[in-house]
PDB file of C-alpha atoms in Angstrom:
ATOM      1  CA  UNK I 829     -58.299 -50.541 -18.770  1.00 82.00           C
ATOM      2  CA  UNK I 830     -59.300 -49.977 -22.263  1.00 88.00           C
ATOM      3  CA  UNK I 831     -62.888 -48.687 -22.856  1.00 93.00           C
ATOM      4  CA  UNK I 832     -65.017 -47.112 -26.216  1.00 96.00           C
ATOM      5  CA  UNK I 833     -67.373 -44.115 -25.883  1.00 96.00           C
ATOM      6  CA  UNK I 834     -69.753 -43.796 -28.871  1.00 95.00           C
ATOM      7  CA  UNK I 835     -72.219 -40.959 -29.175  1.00 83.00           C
ATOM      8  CA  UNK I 836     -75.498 -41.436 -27.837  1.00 80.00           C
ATOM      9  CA  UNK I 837     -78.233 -42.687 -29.647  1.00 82.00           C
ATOM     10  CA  UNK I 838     -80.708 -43.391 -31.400  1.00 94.00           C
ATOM     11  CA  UNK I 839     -79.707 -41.205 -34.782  1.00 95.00           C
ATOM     12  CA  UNK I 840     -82.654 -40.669 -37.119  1.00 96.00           C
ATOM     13  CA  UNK I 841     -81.856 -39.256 -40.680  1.00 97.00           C
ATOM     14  CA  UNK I 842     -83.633 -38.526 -44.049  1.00 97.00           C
ATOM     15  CA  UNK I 843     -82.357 -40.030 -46.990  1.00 97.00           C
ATOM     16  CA  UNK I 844     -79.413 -38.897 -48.411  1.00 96.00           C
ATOM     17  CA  UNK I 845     -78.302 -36.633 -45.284  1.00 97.00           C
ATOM     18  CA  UNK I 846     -74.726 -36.490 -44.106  1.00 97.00           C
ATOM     19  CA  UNK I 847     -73.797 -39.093 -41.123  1.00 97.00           C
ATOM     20  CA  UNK I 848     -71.466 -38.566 -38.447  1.00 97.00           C
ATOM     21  CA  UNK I 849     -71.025 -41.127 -35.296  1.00 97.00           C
ATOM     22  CA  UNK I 850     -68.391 -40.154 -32.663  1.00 97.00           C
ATOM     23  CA  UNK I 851     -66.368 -42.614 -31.007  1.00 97.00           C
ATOM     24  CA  UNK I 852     -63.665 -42.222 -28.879  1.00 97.00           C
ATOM     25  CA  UNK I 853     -61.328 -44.908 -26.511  1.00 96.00           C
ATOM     26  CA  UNK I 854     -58.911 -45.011 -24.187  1.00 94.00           C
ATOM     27  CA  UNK I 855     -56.538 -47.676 -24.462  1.00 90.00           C
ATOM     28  CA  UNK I 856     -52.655 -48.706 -23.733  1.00 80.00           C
ATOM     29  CA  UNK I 857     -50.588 -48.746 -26.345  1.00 78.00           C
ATOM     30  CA  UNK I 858     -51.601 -48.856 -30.179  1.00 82.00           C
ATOM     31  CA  UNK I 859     -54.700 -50.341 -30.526  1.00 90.00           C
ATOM     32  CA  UNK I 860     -56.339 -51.269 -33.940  1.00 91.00           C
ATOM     33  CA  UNK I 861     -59.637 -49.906 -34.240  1.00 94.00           C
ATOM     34  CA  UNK I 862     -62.589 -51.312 -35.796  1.00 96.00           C
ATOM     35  CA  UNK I 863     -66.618 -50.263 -37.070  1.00 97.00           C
ATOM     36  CA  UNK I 864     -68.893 -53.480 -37.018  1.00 97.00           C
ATOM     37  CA  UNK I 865     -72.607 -53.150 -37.803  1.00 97.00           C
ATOM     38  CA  UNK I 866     -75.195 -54.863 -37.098  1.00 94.00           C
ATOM     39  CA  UNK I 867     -78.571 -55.676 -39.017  1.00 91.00           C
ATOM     40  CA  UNK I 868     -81.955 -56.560 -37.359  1.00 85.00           C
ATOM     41  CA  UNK I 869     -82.079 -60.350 -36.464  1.00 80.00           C
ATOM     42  CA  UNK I 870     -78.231 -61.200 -37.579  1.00 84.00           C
ATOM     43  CA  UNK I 871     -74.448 -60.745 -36.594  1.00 86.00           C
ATOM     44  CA  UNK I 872     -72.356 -58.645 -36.459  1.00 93.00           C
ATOM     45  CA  UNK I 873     -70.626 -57.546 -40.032  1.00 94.00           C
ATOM     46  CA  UNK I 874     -66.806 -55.873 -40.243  1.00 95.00           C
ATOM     47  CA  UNK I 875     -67.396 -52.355 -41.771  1.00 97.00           C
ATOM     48  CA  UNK I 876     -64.289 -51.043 -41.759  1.00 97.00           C
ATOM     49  CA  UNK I 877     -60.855 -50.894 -40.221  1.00 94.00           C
ATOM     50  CA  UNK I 878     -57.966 -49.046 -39.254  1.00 94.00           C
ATOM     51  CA  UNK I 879     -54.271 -50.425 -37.691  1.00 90.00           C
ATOM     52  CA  UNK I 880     -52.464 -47.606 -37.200  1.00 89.00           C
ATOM     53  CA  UNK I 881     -52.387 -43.854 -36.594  1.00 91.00           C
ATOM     54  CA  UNK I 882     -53.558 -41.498 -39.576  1.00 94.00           C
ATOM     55  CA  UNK I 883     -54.790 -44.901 -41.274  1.00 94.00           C
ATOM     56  CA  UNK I 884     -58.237 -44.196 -43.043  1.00 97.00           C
ATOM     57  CA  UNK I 885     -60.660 -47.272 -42.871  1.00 96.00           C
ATOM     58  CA  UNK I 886     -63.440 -46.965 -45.661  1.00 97.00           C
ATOM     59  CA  UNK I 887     -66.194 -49.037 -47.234  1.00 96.00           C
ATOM     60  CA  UNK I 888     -69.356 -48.639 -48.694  1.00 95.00           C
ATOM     61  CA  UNK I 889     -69.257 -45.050 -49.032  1.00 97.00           C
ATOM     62  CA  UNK I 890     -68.478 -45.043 -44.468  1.00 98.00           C
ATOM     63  CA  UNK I 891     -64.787 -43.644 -43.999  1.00 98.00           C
ATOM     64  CA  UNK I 892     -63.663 -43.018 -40.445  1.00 98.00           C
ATOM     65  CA  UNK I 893     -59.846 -41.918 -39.705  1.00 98.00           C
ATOM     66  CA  UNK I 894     -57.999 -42.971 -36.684  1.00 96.00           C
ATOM     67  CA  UNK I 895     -56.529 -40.096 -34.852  1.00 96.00           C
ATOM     68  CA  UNK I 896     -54.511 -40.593 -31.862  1.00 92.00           C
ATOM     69  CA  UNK I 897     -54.241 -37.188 -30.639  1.00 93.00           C
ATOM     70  CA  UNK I 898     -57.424 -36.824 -29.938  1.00 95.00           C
ATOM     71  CA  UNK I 899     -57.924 -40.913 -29.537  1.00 95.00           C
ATOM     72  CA  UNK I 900     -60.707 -40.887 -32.241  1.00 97.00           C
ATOM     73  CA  UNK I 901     -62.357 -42.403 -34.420  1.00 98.00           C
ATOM     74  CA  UNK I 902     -65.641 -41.402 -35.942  1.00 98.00           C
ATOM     75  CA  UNK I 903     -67.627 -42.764 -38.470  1.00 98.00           C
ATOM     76  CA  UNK I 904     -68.746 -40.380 -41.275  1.00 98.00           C
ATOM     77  CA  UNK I 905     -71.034 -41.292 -44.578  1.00 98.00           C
ATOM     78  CA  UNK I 906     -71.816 -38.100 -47.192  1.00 97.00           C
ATOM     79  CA  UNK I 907     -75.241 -39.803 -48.252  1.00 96.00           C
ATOM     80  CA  UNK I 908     -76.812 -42.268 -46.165  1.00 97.00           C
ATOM     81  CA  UNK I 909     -79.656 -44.762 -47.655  1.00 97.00           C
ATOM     82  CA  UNK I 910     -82.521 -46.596 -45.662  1.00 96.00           C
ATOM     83  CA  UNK I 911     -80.765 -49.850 -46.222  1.00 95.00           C
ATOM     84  CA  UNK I 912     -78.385 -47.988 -43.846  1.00 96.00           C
ATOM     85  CA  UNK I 913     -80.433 -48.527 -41.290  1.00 96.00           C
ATOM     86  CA  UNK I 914     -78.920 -50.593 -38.383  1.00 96.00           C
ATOM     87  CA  UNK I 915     -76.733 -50.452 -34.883  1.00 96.00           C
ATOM     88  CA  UNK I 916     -73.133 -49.768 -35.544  1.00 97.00           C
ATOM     89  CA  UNK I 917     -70.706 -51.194 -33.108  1.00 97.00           C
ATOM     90  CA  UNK I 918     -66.918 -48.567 -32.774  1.00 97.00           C
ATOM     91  CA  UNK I 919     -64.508 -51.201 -30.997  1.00 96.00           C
ATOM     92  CA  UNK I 920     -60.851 -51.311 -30.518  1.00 93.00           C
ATOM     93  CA  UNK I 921     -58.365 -54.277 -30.450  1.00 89.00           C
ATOM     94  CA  UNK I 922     -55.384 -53.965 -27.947  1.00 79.00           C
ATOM     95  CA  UNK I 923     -52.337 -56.109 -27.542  1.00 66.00           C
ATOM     96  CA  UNK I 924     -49.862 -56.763 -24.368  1.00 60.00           C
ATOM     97  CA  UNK I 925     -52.114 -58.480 -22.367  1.00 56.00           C
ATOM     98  CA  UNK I 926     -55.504 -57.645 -24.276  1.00 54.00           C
ATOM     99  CA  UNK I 927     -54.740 -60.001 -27.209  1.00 62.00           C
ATOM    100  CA  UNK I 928     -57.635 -60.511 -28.846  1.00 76.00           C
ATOM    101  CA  UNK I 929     -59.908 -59.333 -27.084  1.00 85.00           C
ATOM    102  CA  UNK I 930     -62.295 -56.911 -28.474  1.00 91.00           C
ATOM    103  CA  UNK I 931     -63.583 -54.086 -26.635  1.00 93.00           C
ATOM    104  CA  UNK I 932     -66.960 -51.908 -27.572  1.00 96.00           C
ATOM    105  CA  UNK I 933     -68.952 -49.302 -27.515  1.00 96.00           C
ATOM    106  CA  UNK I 934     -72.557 -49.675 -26.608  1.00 94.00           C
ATOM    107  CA  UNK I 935     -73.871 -48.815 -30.142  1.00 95.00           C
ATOM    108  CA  UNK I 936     -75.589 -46.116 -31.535  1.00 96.00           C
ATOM    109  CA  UNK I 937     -79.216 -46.783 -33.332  1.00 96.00           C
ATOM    110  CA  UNK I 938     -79.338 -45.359 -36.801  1.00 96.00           C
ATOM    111  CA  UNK I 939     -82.825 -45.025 -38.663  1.00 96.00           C
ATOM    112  CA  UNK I 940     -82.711 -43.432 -42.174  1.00 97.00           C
ATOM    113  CA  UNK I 941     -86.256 -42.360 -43.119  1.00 96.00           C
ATOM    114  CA  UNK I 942     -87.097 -41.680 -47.139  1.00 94.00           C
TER     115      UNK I 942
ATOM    116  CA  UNK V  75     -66.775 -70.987 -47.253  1.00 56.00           C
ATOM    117  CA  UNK V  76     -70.287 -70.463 -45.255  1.00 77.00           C
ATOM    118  CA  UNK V  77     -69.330 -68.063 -42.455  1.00 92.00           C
ATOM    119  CA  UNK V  78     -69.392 -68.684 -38.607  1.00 95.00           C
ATOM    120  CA  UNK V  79     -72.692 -70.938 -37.810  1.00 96.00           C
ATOM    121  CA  UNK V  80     -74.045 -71.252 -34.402  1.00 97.00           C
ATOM    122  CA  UNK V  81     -76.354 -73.471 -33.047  1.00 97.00           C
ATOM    123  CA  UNK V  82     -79.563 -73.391 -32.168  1.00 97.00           C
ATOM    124  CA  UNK V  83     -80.178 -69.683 -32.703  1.00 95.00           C
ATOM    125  CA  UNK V  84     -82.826 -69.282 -30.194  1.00 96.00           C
ATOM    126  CA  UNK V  85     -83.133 -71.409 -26.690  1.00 97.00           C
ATOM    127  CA  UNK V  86     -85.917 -70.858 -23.922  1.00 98.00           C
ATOM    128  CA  UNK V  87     -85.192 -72.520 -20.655  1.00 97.00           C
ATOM    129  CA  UNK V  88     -86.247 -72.425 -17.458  1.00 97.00           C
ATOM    130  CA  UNK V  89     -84.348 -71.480 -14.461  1.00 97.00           C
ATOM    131  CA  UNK V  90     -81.815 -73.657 -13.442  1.00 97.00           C
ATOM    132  CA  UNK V  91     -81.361 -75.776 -16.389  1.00 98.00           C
ATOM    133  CA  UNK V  92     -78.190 -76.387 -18.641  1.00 98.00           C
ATOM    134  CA  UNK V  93     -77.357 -75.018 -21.474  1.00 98.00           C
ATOM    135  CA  UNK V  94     -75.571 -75.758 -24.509  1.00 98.00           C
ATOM    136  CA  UNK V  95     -74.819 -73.666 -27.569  1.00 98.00           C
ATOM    137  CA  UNK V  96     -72.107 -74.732 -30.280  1.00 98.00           C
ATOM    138  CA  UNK V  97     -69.939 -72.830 -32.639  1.00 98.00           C
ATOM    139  CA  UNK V  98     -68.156 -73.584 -35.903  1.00 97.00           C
ATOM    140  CA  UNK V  99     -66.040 -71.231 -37.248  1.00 96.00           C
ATOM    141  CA  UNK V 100     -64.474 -70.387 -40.699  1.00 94.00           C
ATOM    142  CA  UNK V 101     -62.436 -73.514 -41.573  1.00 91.00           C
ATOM    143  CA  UNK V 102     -59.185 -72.359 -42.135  1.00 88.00           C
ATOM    144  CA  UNK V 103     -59.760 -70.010 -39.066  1.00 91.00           C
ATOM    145  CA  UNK V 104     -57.390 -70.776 -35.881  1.00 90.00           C
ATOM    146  CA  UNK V 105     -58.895 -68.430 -33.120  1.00 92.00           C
ATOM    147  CA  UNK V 106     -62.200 -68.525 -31.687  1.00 94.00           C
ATOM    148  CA  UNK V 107     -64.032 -66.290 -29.768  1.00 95.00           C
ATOM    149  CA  UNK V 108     -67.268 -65.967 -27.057  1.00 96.00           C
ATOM    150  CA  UNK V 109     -69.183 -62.780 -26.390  1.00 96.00           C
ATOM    151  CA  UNK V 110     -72.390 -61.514 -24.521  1.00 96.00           C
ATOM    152  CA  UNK V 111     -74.539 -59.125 -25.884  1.00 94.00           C
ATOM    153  CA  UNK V 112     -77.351 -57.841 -23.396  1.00 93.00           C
ATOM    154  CA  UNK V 113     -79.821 -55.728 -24.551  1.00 88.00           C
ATOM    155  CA  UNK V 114     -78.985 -52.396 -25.807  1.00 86.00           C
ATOM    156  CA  UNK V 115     -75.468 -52.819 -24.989  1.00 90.00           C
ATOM    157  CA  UNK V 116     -72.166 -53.758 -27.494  1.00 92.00           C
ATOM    158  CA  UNK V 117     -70.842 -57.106 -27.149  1.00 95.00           C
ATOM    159  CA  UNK V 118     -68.612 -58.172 -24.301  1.00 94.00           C
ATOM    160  CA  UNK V 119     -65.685 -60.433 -24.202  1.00 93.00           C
ATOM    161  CA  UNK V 120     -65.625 -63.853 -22.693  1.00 94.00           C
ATOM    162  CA  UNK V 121     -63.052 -66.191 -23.627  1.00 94.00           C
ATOM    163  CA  UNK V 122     -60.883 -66.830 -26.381  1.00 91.00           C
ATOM    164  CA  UNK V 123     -59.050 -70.347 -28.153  1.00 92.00           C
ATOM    165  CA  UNK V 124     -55.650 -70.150 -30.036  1.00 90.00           C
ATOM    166  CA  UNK V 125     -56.376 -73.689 -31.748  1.00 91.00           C
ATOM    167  CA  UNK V 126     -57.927 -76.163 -28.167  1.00 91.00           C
ATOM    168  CA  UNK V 127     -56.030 -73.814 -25.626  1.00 91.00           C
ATOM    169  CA  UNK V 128     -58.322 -71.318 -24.091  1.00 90.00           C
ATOM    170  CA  UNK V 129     -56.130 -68.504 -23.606  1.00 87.00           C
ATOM    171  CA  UNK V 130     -57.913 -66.005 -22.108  1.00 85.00           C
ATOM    172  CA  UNK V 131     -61.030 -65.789 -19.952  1.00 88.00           C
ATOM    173  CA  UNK V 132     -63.535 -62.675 -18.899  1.00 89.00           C
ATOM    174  CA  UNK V 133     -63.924 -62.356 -15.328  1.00 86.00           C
ATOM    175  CA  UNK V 134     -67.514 -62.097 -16.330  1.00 82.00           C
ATOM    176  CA  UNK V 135     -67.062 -66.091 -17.027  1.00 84.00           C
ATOM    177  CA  UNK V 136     -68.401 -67.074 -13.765  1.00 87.00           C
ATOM    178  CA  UNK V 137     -68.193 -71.019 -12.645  1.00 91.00           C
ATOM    179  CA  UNK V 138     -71.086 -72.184 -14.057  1.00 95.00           C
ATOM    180  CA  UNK V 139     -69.862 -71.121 -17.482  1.00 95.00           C
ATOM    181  CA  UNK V 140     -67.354 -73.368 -19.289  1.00 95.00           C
ATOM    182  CA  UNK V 141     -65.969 -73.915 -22.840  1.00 96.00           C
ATOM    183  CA  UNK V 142     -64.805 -76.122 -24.523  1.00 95.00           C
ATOM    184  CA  UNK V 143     -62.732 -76.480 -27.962  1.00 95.00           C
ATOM    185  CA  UNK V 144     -61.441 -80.386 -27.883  1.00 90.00           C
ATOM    186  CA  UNK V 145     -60.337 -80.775 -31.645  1.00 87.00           C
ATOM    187  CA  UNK V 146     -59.481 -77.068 -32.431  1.00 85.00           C
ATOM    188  CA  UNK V 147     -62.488 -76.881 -34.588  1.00 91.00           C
ATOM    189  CA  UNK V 148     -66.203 -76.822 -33.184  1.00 96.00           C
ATOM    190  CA  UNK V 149     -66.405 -74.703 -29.465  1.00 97.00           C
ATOM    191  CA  UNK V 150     -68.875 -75.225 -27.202  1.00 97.00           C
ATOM    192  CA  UNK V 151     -70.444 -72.971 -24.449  1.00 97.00           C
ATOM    193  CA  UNK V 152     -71.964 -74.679 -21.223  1.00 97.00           C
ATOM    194  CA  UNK V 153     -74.181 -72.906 -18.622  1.00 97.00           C
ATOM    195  CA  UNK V 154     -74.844 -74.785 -15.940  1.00 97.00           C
ATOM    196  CA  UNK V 155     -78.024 -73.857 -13.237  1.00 97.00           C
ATOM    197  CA  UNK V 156     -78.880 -71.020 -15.552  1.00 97.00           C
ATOM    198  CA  UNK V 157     -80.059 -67.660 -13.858  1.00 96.00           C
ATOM    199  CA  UNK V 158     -82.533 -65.171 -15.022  1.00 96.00           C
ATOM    200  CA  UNK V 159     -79.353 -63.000 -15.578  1.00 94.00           C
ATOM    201  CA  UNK V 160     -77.806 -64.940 -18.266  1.00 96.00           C
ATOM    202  CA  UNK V 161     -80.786 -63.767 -20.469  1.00 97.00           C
ATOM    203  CA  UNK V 162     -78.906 -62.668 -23.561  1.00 96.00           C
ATOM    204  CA  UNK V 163     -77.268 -62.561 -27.224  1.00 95.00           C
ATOM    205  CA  UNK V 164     -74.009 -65.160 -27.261  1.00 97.00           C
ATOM    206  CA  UNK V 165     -72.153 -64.496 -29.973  1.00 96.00           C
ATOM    207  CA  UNK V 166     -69.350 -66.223 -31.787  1.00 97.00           C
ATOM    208  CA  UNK V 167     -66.051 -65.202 -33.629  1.00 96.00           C
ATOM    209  CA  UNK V 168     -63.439 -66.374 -35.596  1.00 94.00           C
ATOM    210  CA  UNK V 169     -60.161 -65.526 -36.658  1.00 91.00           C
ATOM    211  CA  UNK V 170     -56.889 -66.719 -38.870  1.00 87.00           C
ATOM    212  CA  UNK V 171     -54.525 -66.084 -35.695  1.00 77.00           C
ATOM    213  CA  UNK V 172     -52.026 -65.000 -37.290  1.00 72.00           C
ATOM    214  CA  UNK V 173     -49.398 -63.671 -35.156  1.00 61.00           C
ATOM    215  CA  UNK V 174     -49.898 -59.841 -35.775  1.00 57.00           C
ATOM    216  CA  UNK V 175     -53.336 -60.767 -33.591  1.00 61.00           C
ATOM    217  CA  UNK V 176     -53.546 -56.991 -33.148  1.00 65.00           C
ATOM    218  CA  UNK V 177     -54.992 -56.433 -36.750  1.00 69.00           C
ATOM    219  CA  UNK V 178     -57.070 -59.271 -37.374  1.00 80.00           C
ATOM    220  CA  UNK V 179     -60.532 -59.425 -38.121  1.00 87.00           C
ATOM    221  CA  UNK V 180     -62.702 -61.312 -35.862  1.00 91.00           C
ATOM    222  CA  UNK V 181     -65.506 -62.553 -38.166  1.00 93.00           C
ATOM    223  CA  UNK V 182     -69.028 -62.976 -36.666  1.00 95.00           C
ATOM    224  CA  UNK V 183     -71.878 -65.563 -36.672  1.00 95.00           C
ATOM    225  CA  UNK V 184     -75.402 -64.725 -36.141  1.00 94.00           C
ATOM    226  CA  UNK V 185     -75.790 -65.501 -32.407  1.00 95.00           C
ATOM    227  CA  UNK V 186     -77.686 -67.811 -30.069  1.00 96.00           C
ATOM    228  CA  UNK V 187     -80.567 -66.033 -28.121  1.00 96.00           C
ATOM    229  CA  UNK V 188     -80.876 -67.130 -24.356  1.00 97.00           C
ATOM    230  CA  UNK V 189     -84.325 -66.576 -22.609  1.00 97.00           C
ATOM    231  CA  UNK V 190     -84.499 -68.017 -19.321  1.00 97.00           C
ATOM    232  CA  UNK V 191     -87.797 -67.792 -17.621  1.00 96.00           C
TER     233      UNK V 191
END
């Protein structure tokens, strides 16, 4: 079946340090591969995205690359801020059978000090 | 355009009571989607509507769960003789359904909080 593996948490940084979250999945065929993240008390918001293999997904300075030969994708950020501070979801959307069903990781904790 | 809603955000019950919680999604949005978020854990999947059909279904959707989307709008989710277990977040998505389902963004609202005591 199709699973996500994110890095264990919780991740504390100080302001302005460089961010890296693995994630890796297994999954049949070509799955579409997603960051949400998630504030205290709300949803869950779309970060970023990424359909296809070698596709970058970036926003808000976050950029993560999907790369199936190592079935990857990790979420990077050169200079994180305390409003940065939140869970972050790695997921993965499959077809055939899967259709539309998202599939996550467990979420990994980030806390950006000043 | 105000985003999913969800209602009521919080519920306390007591064991063995129903449940109701109640979704609307984005307006022009044809899919619609039911997770469960335990603590400390990423969301998992529980059913899914193309329009009123309920397509899909989680084997973690047990028989006292059921849901409902009668006009293709609204969705309600029903938990019947609720258990200690079903303590959790219950999130809501939504979704254009467009037919290249495999890249779509499932948009999220801000969940409903079950306690049961």
């Amino acid at each position: 079946g199709n699973s996500v593996t994110q890095m264990e948490g919780p991740v504390t940084l100080s302001e302005e340090a460089f961010l890296t979250i693995n994630c890796t999945y297994t999954a049949t065929g070509y799955p579409s591969l997603f960051w949400y993240v998630q504030y205290p008390g709300e949803g869950l918001q779309l970060l970023l995205k990424a359909t296809k293999a070698d596709d970058k997904g970036s926003n808000k300075g976050f950029e993560a690359t999907y790369r199936k030969e190592t079935t990857s994708f990790h979420l990077e950020k050169g200079s994180v801020q305390v409003s940065d501070s939140a869970v972050y979801f790695c997921a993965l959307l499959a077809g055939g059978t899967s259709y539309g069903k998202l599939t996550f990781g467990q979420g990994t904790i980030l806390t950006v000090h000043p | 355009d105000t985003g999913v809603s969800q209602d009521p955000r919080h519920k306390i019950t007591k064991r063995g009571q129903n449940v109701t919680f109640r979704c609307d999604p984005i307006s022009e949005h044809n899919r619609l989607y039911w997770y469960r978020q335990t603590l400390g854990q990423g969301p998992e999947f529980l059913t899914y509507f193309q329009n009123e059909a309920q397509l899909e279904k989680s084997r973690l959707l047990s028989d006292r769960f059921s849901a409902e989307r009668p006009k293709g709008s609204f969705s309600t989710l029903e938990i019947q003789r609720t258990e200690q277990g079903d303590s959790a977040m219950y999130l809501c998505a939504s979704s254009l359904g467009l037919a290249g389902g495999r890249e779509e963004t499932q948009y999220f609202g801000p969940g409903t909080r079950l306690l049961v005591l």
